[in-house]
PDB file of C-alpha atoms in Angstrom:
ATOM      1  CA  LEU U  18      96.976 116.191 131.687  1.00 86.00           C
ATOM      2  CA  ILE U  19     100.696 115.866 130.668  1.00 88.00           C
ATOM      3  CA  ASP U  20     101.239 114.732 134.071  1.00 89.00           C
ATOM      4  CA  ARG U  21      98.674 112.563 133.667  1.00 84.00           C
ATOM      5  CA  ILE U  22     100.414 110.869 130.542  1.00 85.00           C
ATOM      6  CA  ASN U  23     103.751 110.712 132.254  1.00 85.00           C
ATOM      7  CA  SER U  24     102.266 108.838 135.728  1.00 86.00           C
ATOM      8  CA  ARG U  25     100.730 106.427 133.853  1.00 83.00           C
ATOM      9  CA  ILE U  26     104.022 105.475 131.117  1.00 82.00           C
ATOM     10  CA  ALA U  27     105.756 105.704 134.521  1.00 84.00           C
ATOM     11  CA  GLN U  28     103.695 102.490 135.577  1.00 87.00           C
ATOM     12  CA  MET U  29     103.347 100.459 132.640  1.00 83.00           C
ATOM     13  CA  PRO U  30     105.863  98.248 131.027  1.00 84.00           C
ATOM     14  CA  ALA U  31     107.854  99.489 127.981  1.00 76.00           C
ATOM     15  CA  GLY U  32     106.256  96.867 125.706  1.00 79.00           C
ATOM     16  CA  GLU U  33     102.469  97.500 126.793  1.00 84.00           C
ATOM     17  CA  ARG U  34     102.896 101.360 126.183  1.00 82.00           C
ATOM     18  CA  ARG U  35     100.901 102.818 123.049  1.00 84.00           C
ATOM     19  CA  ALA U  36     103.377 104.366 120.581  1.00 84.00           C
ATOM     20  CA  ASP U  37     100.723 107.555 120.708  1.00 86.00           C
ATOM     21  CA  ASP U  38     100.661 108.025 124.459  1.00 86.00           C
ATOM     22  CA  ASN U  39     103.093 110.491 124.723  1.00 89.00           C
ATOM     23  CA  ALA U  40     103.046 114.098 125.545  1.00 89.00           C
ATOM     24  CA  GLU U  41     104.161 115.128 122.500  1.00 92.00           C
ATOM     25  CA  THR U  42     100.899 113.570 121.011  1.00 93.00           C
ATOM     26  CA  LEU U  43      98.854 115.267 123.706  1.00 92.00           C
ATOM     27  CA  ARG U  44     100.344 118.955 122.779  1.00 94.00           C
ATOM     28  CA  THR U  45      99.306 118.011 118.744  1.00 96.00           C
ATOM     29  CA  ARG U  46      95.889 116.293 119.676  1.00 94.00           C
ATOM     30  CA  LEU U  47      95.136 119.679 121.864  1.00 95.00           C
ATOM     31  CA  ALA U  48      96.444 121.880 119.283  1.00 97.00           C
ATOM     32  CA  VAL U  49      93.818 120.398 116.645  1.00 97.00           C
ATOM     33  CA  TYR U  50      90.838 120.290 119.167  1.00 96.00           C
ATOM     34  CA  HIS U  51      91.392 123.971 119.690  1.00 97.00           C
ATOM     35  CA  GLU U  52      91.664 124.920 115.944  1.00 98.00           C
ATOM     36  CA  GLN U  53      89.066 122.393 114.566  1.00 97.00           C
ATOM     37  CA  THR U  54      86.604 121.201 117.447  1.00 96.00           C
ATOM     38  CA  GLU U  55      86.581 124.103 119.628  1.00 97.00           C
ATOM     39  CA  PRO U  56      85.096 126.844 117.355  1.00 97.00           C
ATOM     40  CA  ILE U  57      81.921 124.785 116.606  1.00 97.00           C
ATOM     41  CA  LEU U  58      80.932 124.228 120.440  1.00 96.00           C
ATOM     42  CA  PRO U  59      78.733 127.842 120.537  1.00 97.00           C
ATOM     43  CA  TYR U  60      76.721 126.950 117.778  1.00 97.00           C
ATOM     44  CA  TYR U  61      75.613 123.570 119.691  1.00 96.00           C
ATOM     45  CA  ARG U  62      75.842 125.415 122.821  1.00 96.00           C
ATOM     46  CA  ASP U  63      73.467 128.030 121.806  1.00 97.00           C
ATOM     47  CA  ARG U  64      70.901 125.490 120.468  1.00 97.00           C
ATOM     48  CA  LYS U  65      71.279 123.637 123.815  1.00 93.00           C
ATOM     49  CA  MET U  66      72.850 120.710 122.098  1.00 93.00           C
ATOM     50  CA  LEU U  67      75.747 120.806 123.672  1.00 94.00           C
ATOM     51  CA  LYS U  68      76.503 117.829 126.754  1.00 94.00           C
ATOM     52  CA  ARG U  69      79.320 117.594 128.677  1.00 94.00           C
ATOM     53  CA  VAL U  70      81.536 114.527 130.183  1.00 96.00           C
ATOM     54  CA  ASP U  71      83.849 114.774 132.736  1.00 94.00           C
ATOM     55  CA  GLY U  72      86.565 113.028 131.746  1.00 90.00           C
ATOM     56  CA  MET U  73      88.967 112.932 134.183  1.00 88.00           C
ATOM     57  CA  GLN U  74      86.793 110.272 136.353  1.00 92.00           C
ATOM     58  CA  SER U  75      87.237 106.844 136.219  1.00 91.00           C
ATOM     59  CA  ILE U  76      86.804 105.235 132.816  1.00 90.00           C
ATOM     60  CA  GLU U  77      84.055 103.488 134.186  1.00 95.00           C
ATOM     61  CA  GLN U  78      82.272 106.568 135.167  1.00 96.00           C
ATOM     62  CA  VAL U  79      82.934 108.417 131.724  1.00 95.00           C
ATOM     63  CA  LYS U  80      81.269 105.348 129.992  1.00 96.00           C
ATOM     64  CA  LYS U  81      78.132 105.717 131.966  1.00 96.00           C
ATOM     65  CA  GLN U  82      77.827 109.335 131.580  1.00 96.00           C
ATOM     66  CA  ILE U  83      78.724 108.519 127.783  1.00 96.00           C
ATOM     67  CA  GLU U  84      75.764 105.839 127.935  1.00 96.00           C
ATOM     68  CA  LYS U  85      73.128 108.017 129.602  1.00 95.00           C
ATOM     69  CA  LEU U  86      73.601 110.701 127.272  1.00 94.00           C
ATOM     70  CA  VAL U  87      73.173 108.732 123.944  1.00 93.00           C
ATOM     71  CA  LYS U  88      70.297 106.727 125.684  1.00 92.00           C
ATOM     72  CA  GLY U  89      68.626 110.694 126.403  1.00 84.00           C
ATOM     73  CA  ARG U  90      68.219 109.820 130.119  1.00 64.00           C
TER      74      ARG U  90
END
């Protein structure tokens, strides 16, 4: 993920970058995820309510997967 951010940053002009699009923000967000979100996953997994989307795909593919899950198809 850090390589992906660095690659994206290298391709964008400085004025178009988001201030929070950097490796340090990613590390913080991952720490929060592991501390606050990851612990609840077994609850939803055990109840067959956990749905997964591969976020490493293109934005359009991720969007389609999310829409499909929300619509229940």
